[in-house]
Each structure stands twice: as C-alpha cells, then as structure tokens.
Short mmCIF file of C-alpha atoms and ligand atoms in Angstrom, two decimals:
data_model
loop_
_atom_site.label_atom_id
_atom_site.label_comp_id
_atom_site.label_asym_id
_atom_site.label_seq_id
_atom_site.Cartn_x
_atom_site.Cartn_y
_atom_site.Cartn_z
CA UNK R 1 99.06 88.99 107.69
CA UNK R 2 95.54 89.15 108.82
CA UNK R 3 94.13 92.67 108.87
CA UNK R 4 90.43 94.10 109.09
CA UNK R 5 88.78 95.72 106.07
CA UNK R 6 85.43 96.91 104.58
CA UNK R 7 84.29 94.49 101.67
CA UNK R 8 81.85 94.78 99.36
CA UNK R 9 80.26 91.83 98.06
CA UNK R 10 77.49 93.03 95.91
CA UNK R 11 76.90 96.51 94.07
CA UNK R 12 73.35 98.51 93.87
CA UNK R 13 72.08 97.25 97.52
CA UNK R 14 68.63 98.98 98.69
CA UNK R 15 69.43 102.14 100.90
CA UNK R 16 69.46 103.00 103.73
CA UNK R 17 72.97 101.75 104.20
CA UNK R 18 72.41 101.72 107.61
CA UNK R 19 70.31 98.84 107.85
CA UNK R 20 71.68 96.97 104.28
CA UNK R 21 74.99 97.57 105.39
CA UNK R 22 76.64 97.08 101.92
CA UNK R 23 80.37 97.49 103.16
CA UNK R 24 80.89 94.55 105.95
CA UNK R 25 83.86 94.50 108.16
CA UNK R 26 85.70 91.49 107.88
CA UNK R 27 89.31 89.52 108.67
CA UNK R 28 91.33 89.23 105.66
CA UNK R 29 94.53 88.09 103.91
CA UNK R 30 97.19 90.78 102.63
CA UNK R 31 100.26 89.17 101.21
CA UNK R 32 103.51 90.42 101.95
CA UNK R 33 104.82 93.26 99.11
CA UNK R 34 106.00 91.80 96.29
CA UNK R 35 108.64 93.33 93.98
CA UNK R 36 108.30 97.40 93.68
CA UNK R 37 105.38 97.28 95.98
CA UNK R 38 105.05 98.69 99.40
CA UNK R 39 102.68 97.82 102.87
CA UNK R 40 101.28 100.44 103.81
CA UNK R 41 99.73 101.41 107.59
CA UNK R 42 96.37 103.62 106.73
CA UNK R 43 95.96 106.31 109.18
CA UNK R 44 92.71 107.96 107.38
CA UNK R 45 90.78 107.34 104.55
CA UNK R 46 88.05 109.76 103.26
CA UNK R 47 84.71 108.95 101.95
CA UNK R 48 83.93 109.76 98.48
CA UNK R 49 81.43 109.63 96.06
CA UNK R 50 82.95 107.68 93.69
CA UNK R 51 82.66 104.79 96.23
CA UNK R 52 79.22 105.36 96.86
CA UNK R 53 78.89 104.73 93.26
CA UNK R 54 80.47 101.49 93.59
CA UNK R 55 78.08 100.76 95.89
CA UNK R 56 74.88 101.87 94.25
CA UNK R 57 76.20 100.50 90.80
CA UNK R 58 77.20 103.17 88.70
CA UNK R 59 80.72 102.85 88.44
CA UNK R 60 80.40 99.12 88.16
CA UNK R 61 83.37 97.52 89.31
CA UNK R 62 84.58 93.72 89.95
CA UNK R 63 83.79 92.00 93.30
CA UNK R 64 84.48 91.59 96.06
CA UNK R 65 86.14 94.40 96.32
CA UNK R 66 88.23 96.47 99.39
CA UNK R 67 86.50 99.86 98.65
CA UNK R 68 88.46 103.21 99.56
CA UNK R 69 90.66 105.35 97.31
CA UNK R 70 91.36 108.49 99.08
CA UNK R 71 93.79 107.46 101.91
CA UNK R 72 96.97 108.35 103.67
CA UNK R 73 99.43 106.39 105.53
CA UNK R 74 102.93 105.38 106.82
CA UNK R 75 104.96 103.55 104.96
CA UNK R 76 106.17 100.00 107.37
CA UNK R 77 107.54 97.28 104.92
CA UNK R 78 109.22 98.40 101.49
CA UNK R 79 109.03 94.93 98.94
CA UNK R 80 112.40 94.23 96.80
CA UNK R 81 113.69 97.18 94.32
CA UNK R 82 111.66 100.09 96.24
CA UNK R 83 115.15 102.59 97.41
CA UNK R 84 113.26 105.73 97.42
CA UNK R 85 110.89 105.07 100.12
CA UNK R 86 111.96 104.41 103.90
CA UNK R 87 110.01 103.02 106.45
CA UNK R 88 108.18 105.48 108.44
CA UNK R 89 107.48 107.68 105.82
CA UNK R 90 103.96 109.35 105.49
CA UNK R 91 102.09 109.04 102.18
CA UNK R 92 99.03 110.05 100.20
CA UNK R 93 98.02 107.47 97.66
CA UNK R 94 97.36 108.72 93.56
CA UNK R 95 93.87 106.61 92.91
CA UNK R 96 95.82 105.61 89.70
CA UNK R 97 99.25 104.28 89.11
CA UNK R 98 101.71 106.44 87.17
CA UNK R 99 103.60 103.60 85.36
CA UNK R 100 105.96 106.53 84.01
CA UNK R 101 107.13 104.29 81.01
CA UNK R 102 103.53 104.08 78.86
CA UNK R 103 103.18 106.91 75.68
CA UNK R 104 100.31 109.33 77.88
CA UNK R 105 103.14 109.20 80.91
CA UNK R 106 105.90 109.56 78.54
CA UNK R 107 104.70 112.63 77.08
CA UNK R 108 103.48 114.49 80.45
CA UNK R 109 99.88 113.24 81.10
CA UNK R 110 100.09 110.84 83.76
CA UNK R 111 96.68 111.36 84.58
CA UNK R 112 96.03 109.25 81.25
CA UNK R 113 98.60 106.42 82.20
CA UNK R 114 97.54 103.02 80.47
CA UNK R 115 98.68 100.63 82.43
CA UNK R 116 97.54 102.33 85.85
CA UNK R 117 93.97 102.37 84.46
CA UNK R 118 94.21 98.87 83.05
CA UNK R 119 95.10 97.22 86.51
CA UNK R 120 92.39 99.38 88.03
CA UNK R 121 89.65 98.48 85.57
CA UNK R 122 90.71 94.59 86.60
CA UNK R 123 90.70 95.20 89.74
CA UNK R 124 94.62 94.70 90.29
CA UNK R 125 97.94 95.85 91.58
CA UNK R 126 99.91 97.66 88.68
CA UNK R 127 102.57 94.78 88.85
CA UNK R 128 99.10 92.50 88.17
CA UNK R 129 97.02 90.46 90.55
CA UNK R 130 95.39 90.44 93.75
CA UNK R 131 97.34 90.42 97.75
CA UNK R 132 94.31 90.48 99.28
CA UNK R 133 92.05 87.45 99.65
CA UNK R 134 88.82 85.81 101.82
CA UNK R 135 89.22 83.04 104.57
CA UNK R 136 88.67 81.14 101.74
CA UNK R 137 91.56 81.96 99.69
CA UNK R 138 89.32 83.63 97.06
CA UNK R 139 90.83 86.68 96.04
CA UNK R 140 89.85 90.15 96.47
CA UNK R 141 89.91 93.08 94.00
CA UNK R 142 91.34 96.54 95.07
CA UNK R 143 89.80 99.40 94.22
CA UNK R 144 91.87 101.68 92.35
CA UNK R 145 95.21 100.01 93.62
CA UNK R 146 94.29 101.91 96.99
CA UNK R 147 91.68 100.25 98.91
CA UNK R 148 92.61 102.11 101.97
CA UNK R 149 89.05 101.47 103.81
CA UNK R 150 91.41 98.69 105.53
CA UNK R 151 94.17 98.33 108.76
CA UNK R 152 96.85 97.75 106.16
CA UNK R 153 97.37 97.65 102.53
CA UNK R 154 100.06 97.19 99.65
CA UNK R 155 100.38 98.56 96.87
CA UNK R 156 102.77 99.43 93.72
CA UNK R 157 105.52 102.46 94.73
CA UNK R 158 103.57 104.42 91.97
CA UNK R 159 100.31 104.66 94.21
CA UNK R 160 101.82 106.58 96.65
CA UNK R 161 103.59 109.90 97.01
CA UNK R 162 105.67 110.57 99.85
CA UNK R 163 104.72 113.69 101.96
CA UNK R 164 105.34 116.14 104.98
CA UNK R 165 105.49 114.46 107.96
CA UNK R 166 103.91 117.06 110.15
CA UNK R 167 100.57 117.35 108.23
CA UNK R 168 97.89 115.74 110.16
CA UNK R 169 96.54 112.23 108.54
CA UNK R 170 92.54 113.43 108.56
CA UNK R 171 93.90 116.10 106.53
CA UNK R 172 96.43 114.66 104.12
CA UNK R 173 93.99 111.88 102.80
CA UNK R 174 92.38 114.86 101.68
CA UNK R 175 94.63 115.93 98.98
CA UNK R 176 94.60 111.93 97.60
CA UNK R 177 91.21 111.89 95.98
CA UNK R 178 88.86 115.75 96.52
CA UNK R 179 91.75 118.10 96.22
CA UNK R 180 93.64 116.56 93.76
CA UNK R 181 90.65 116.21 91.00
CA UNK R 182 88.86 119.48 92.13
CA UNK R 183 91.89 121.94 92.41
CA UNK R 184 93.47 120.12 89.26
CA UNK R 185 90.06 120.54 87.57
CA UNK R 186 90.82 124.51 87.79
CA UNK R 187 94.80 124.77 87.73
CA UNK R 188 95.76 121.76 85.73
CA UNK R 189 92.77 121.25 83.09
CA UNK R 190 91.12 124.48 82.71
CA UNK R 191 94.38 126.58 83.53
CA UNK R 192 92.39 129.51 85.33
CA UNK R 193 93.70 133.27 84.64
CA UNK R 194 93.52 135.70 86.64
CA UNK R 195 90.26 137.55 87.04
CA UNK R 196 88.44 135.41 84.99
CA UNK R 197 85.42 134.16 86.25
CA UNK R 198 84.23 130.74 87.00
CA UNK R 199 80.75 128.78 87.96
CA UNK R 200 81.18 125.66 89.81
CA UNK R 201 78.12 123.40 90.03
CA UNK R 202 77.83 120.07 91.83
CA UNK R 203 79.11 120.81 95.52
CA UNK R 204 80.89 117.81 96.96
CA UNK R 205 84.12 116.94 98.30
CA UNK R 206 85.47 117.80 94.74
CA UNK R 207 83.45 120.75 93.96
CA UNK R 208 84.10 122.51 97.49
CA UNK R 209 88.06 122.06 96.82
CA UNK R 210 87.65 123.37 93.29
CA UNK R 211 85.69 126.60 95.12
CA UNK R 212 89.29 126.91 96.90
CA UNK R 213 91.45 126.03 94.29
CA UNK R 214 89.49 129.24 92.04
CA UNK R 215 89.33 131.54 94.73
CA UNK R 216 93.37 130.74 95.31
CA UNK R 217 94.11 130.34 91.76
CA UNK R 218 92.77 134.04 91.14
CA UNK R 219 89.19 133.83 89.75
CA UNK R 220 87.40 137.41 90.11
CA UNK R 221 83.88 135.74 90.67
CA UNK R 222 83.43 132.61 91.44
CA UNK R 223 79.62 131.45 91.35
CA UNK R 224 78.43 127.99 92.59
CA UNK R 225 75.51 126.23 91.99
CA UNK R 226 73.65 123.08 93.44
CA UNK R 227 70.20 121.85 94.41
CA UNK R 228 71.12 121.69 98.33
CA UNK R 229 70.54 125.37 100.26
CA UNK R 230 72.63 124.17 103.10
CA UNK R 231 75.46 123.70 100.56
CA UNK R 232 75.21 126.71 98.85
CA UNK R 233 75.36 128.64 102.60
CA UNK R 234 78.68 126.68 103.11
CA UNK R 235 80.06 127.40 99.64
CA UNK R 236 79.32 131.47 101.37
CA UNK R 237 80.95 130.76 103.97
CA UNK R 238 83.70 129.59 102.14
CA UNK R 239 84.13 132.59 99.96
CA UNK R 240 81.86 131.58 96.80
CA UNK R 241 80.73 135.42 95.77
CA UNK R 242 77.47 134.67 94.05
CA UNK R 243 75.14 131.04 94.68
CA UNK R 244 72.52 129.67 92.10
CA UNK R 245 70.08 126.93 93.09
CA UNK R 246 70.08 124.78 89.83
CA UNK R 247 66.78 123.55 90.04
CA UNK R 248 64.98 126.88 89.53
CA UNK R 249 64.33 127.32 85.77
CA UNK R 250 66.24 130.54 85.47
CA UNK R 251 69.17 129.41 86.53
CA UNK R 252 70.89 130.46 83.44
CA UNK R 253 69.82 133.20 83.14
CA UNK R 254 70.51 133.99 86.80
CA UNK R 255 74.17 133.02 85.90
CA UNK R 256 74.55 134.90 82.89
CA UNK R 257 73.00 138.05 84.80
CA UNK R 258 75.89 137.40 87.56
CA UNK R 259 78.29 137.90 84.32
CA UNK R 260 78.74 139.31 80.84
CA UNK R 261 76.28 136.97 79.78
CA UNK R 262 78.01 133.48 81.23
CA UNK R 263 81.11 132.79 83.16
CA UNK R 264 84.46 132.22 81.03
CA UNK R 265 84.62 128.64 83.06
CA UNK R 266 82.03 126.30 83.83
CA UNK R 267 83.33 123.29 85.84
CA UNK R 268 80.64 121.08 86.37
CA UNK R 269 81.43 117.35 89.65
CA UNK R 270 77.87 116.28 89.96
CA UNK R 271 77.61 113.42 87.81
CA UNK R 272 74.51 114.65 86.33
CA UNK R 273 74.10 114.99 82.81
CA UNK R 274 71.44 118.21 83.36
CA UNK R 275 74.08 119.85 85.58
CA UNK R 276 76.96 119.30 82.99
CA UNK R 277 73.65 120.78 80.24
CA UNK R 278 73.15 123.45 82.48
CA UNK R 279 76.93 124.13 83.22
CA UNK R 280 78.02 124.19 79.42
CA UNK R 281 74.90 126.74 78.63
CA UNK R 282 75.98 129.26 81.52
CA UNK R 283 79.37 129.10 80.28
CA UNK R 284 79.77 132.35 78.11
CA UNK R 285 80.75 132.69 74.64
CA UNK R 286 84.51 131.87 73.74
CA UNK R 287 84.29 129.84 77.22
CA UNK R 288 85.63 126.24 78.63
CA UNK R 289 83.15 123.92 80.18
CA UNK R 290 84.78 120.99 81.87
CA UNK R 291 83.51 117.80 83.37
CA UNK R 292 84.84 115.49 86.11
CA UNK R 293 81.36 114.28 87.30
CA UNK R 294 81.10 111.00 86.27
CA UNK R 295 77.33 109.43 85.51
CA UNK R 296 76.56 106.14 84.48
CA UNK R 297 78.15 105.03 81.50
CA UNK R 298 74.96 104.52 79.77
CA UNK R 299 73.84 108.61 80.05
CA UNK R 300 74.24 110.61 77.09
CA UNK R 301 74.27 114.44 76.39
CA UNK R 302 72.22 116.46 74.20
CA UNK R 303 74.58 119.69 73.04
CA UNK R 304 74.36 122.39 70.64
CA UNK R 305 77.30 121.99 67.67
CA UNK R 306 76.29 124.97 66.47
CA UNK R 307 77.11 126.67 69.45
CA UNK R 308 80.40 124.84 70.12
CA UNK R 309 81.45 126.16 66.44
CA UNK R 310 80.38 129.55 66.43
CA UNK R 311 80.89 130.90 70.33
CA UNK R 312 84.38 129.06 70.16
CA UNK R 313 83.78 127.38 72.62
CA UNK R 314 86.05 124.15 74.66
CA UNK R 315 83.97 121.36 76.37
CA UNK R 316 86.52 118.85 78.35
CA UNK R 317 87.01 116.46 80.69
CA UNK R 318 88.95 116.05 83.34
CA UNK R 319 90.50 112.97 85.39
CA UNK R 320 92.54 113.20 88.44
CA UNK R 321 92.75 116.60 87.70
CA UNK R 322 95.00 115.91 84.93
CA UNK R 323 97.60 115.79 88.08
CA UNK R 324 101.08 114.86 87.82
CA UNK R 325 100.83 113.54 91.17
CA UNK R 326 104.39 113.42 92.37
CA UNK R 327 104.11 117.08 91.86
CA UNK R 328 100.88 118.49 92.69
CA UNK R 329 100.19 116.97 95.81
CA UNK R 330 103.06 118.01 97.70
CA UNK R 331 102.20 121.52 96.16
CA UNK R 332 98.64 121.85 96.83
CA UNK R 333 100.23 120.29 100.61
CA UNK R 334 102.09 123.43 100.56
CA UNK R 335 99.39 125.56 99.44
CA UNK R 336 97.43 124.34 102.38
CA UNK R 337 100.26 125.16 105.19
CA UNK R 338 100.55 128.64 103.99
CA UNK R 339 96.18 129.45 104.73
CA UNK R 340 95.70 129.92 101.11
CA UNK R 341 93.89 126.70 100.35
CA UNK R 342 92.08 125.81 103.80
CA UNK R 343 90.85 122.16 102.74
CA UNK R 344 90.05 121.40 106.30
CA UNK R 345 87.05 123.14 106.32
CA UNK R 346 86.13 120.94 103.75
CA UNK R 347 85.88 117.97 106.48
CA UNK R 348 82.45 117.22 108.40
CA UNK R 349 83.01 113.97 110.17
CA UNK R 350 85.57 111.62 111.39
CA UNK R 351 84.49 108.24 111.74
CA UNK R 352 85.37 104.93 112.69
CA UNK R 353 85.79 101.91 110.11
CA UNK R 354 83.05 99.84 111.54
CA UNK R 355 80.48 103.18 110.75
CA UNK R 356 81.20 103.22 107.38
CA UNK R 357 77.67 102.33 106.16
CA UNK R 358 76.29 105.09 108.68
CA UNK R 359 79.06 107.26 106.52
CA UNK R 360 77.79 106.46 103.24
CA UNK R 361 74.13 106.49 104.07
CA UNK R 362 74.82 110.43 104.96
CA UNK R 363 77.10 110.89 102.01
CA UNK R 364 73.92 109.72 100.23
CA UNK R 365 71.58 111.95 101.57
CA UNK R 366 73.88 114.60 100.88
CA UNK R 367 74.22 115.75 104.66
CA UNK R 368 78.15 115.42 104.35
CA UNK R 369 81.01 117.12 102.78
CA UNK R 370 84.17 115.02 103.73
CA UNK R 371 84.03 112.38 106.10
CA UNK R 372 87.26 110.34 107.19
CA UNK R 373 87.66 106.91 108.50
CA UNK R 374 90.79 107.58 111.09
CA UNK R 375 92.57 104.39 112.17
ZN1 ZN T 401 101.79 105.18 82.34
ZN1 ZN T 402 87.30 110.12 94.88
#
C-alpha cells in the first residue's frame, strides 16, 4: 500500500530545521505483514530526542530511514501466526523487540534482548529486512522496528504491546519511548526506596517522567537540575522540591547542601558527559548514579576509582528502563488513570506530520517538552 511518511535521507543537516527541512514528507511502499508481523494504523507519535540525534548525527544510523519510535496505534491487519492480537486493538510500540527466546530475554532482561537490538542496529524488522521502500524500489530502514512518524506501519508482534482502549492516543504514545525509559530509570534500574532521595539532571521528555516516576515511587526529595530556567520552573510546578542550575560552579555543592552531603540517587538523561560528571559527584557516598543519556559514541568520561571503591558507590546504565515491556507499560498506563503519575502534563504541542521539522527545530532549541504528531 502507498502511505505518507517522514524520511530522512541524510544525517547532521545545518539547523534551523525549519528551513533545511531534514525529515521530508513523502509517498511510500509498506508491504503487506509478513509472518508474526502486524500493520499497524499510527494515531500519535511523539517527538524525541533520540531522533533529533539521528538527525544531527549522533546516534548514527543507516539511511534512508522512517524516523519515529515513540508511537501508538490500532492494530488493522494481523500477518500469518499472530492469535493474540485482534484487529482494532490499540497499541504502544517497545522501541526494541523482545525476541523472548535469546539468553538476556531468557533470564528476565528483555531490555538487553539480542536479536531486537541486532535488527535495530541494521535497520530491520526482527523477522529481518525492510517493508518499506522509495518509488524506486530502494528500500528503507526503520528506525527501531517502529518508525511510527508514518500513516501506517508493520512491524514484528514483539514491537507492540496491546493496551486500554479508552486512553487517549496523544497520551499513550507517551508511555512507548519518555515514560518507559524515565520511570524505568527510577523503578526498574535504580529500584528507588522509600524516602530516599534523588537528583535528576537533564530535563526532557525522559527526565520530566523520571521527576514523576520518583515523586510516585516515594522519593523524600527529589532535586532537579538543568541549564534551562524555564525548565527548572516546570520541574516546580511539577512537584520537584529543590532546582539546581548546572551551569553555576557550585552546583555540587548546592546539591550536597540540599542533602547529607549528596543525594542517595543521581539519575542523569542529558547526553552530556559533564552532566553525567556532575551527576555522579552530587551523588552521596554509598550512592547509585545511573545514566540513560546517550552522547556520541566517541565521548569519554573522566571518573574517580578511588571514589567508586571507597564511598561504595554503583555507577549504571540504563536502557529502556530496563522495562519488561509487556508488563510495565500497561502498569505505568494504570498508574496514570489513577492521578498518581500525570504524564500529560508532560505534553507541550500536538502537531501535524507535515510540521515535523518546525517540531524538531523547537525540540532543538529546547523550547519543548513532548510534542506529538496526531494522525
Ligand atoms: Zn531476546
Ligand atoms: Zn525516545
């Protein structure tokens, strides 16, 4: 069938994106679902920043590629051998495949499946290769087995989890990509006790739902830093006790001061290495500092080993959240319904497919939280 998506042809494009226009909108091919594979209608699809750094080149990934990886949908062909889906069901896509047959899956950390994140490093469906291709029979990659900024897609059964019907779809693609890794950053990886207290530096999409996912999980203080004042009023307004401007050369100290002398978890989604430096030294003795920013590959970190032996203390990462997917989406779904995780507030804009440049020159800037395509 032919549908309309957002391509992009060539990474690390001069900005502004609103006159480079990076992602074009264009007609192309998607096959019909092939065996364990479903066609999905996308209904919303959020902007993140780990397209934007497909864009600007530092996630480099193949091309051309059908960007988008947080995305929701209904569910309107089901491909041979798929009998627990039905058509018309709603679903929020996992940005990796859980193969549920590869050693990481087979001993409870999905979030680590090998086969998922070899198909998505090539570009491909789990079950291999490409349904989507140019006017010119070329193929295209997908990104992430999603690539929801798009009319239609398909994709392998393990992409997608089925969900409540009566959530709206601005708000369940949501949970697919910023709730997932930044309330799974606190539940899942760090496993946050209660009344322990927590700094949270880096405040995007991710780091705004791991503000929520603290404050729900039970933190006592939860302090947030960042570089961008109108940020740090929203993380306020949002419930954050305590706000540190990272660029001011106290800001250790300042965090340390906020606590016995650092918080017990740093969680650090800027992609920076100086915030992940600065997050791991206002994390307090005996403390965890984890990581789900990603920079370019070629950044290193300079760390004290001294200090990791004698305060005790845990530096990890963290990808996907270390989700099971299947179960923590409909959960942190759940959450949501019942007021105590209010991701909504986490959305800024709803937009149109053919704005999506406009979308990412704002992400960009850093004038947008979450910002959904709606179809
Ligand atoms: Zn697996
Ligand atoms: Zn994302």
């Amino acid at each position: 069938m032919k549908i309309k998506a957002a391509v992009l042809h060539a990474m690390g494009v001069e900005r502004p994106y609103t006159a480079s226009k990076p992602l074009t909108i264009e007609e192309v091919e998607l096959q019909a679902p092939q065996r364990g594979e479903v066609l999905v209608k996308i209904k919303a699809a959020g902007l993140c920043h780990s397209d934007l750094s497909v864009i600007d080149g530092n996630r480099p990934r193949q091309m051309p590629m059908v960007l988008g990886h947080e995305a929701t949908g209904e569910v309107v062909e089901l491909g041979p051998d798929v009998h627990d889906l039905a058509i018309g069901d709603h679903v929020v896509f996992s940005f990796l495949p859980i193969c549920n047959h590869c050693m990481p899956c087979m001993t409870g950390r999905p979030a680590l499946c090998e086969n998922g994140l070899a198909a998505n490093n090539k570009g491909e469906l789990l079950g291999g290769g490409f349904r989507l291709q140019n006017q010119q029979q070329e193929p295209i990659h997908h990104h992430m087995g999603v690539s929801g900024f798009a009319e239609y897609t398909v994709v392998s059964r393990k992409s997608v989890v089925k969900i409540d019907k009566t959530l709206p779809f601005e708000i369940a693609a949501l949970f697919g990509c910023a709730v997932m890794t930044g309330v799974g950053a606190v539940i899942n990886t760090a496993k946050l006790s209660l009344g322990q207290t927590v700094l949270i530096t880096g405040l995007g999409g991710v780091g705004f739902a791991a503000l929520l996912g603290a404050l729900a999980g039970g933190a006592s203080k939860v302090i947030v830093a960042d570089v961008n004042k109108d940020k740090l009023a929203k993380a306020i307004e949002l419930g954050a006790h305590a706000i540190v401007d990272s660029s001011e050369a106290d800001a250790v100290e300042q965090v340390k001061d906020l606590t016995n002398g650092g918080v017990d978890i740093g969680f650090e989604f800027a992609g920076v290495v100086q915030a992940l430096e600065f997050t791991y030294n206002a994390t307090g003795r005996g403390g965890k500092t984890v990581t789900a920013g990603l920079p370019h590959p070629s950044k290193m970190m300079q760390l004290s080993p001294t200090k990791l032996v004698a305060d005790e203390r845990t530096l990890q990462g963290s990808y996907i959240g270390s989700c099971v997917p299947v179960r923590d989406i409909p959960a942190y779904i759940a959450l949501y319904q019942s007021g105590r995780l209010p991701v909504d507030k986490l959305m800024t804009h709803t937009l149109q497919l053919e704005e999506v440049n406009e979308g990412f020159e704002r992400l960009a800037k850093g004038e947008a939280i979450r910002q959904v395509i709606t179809f």
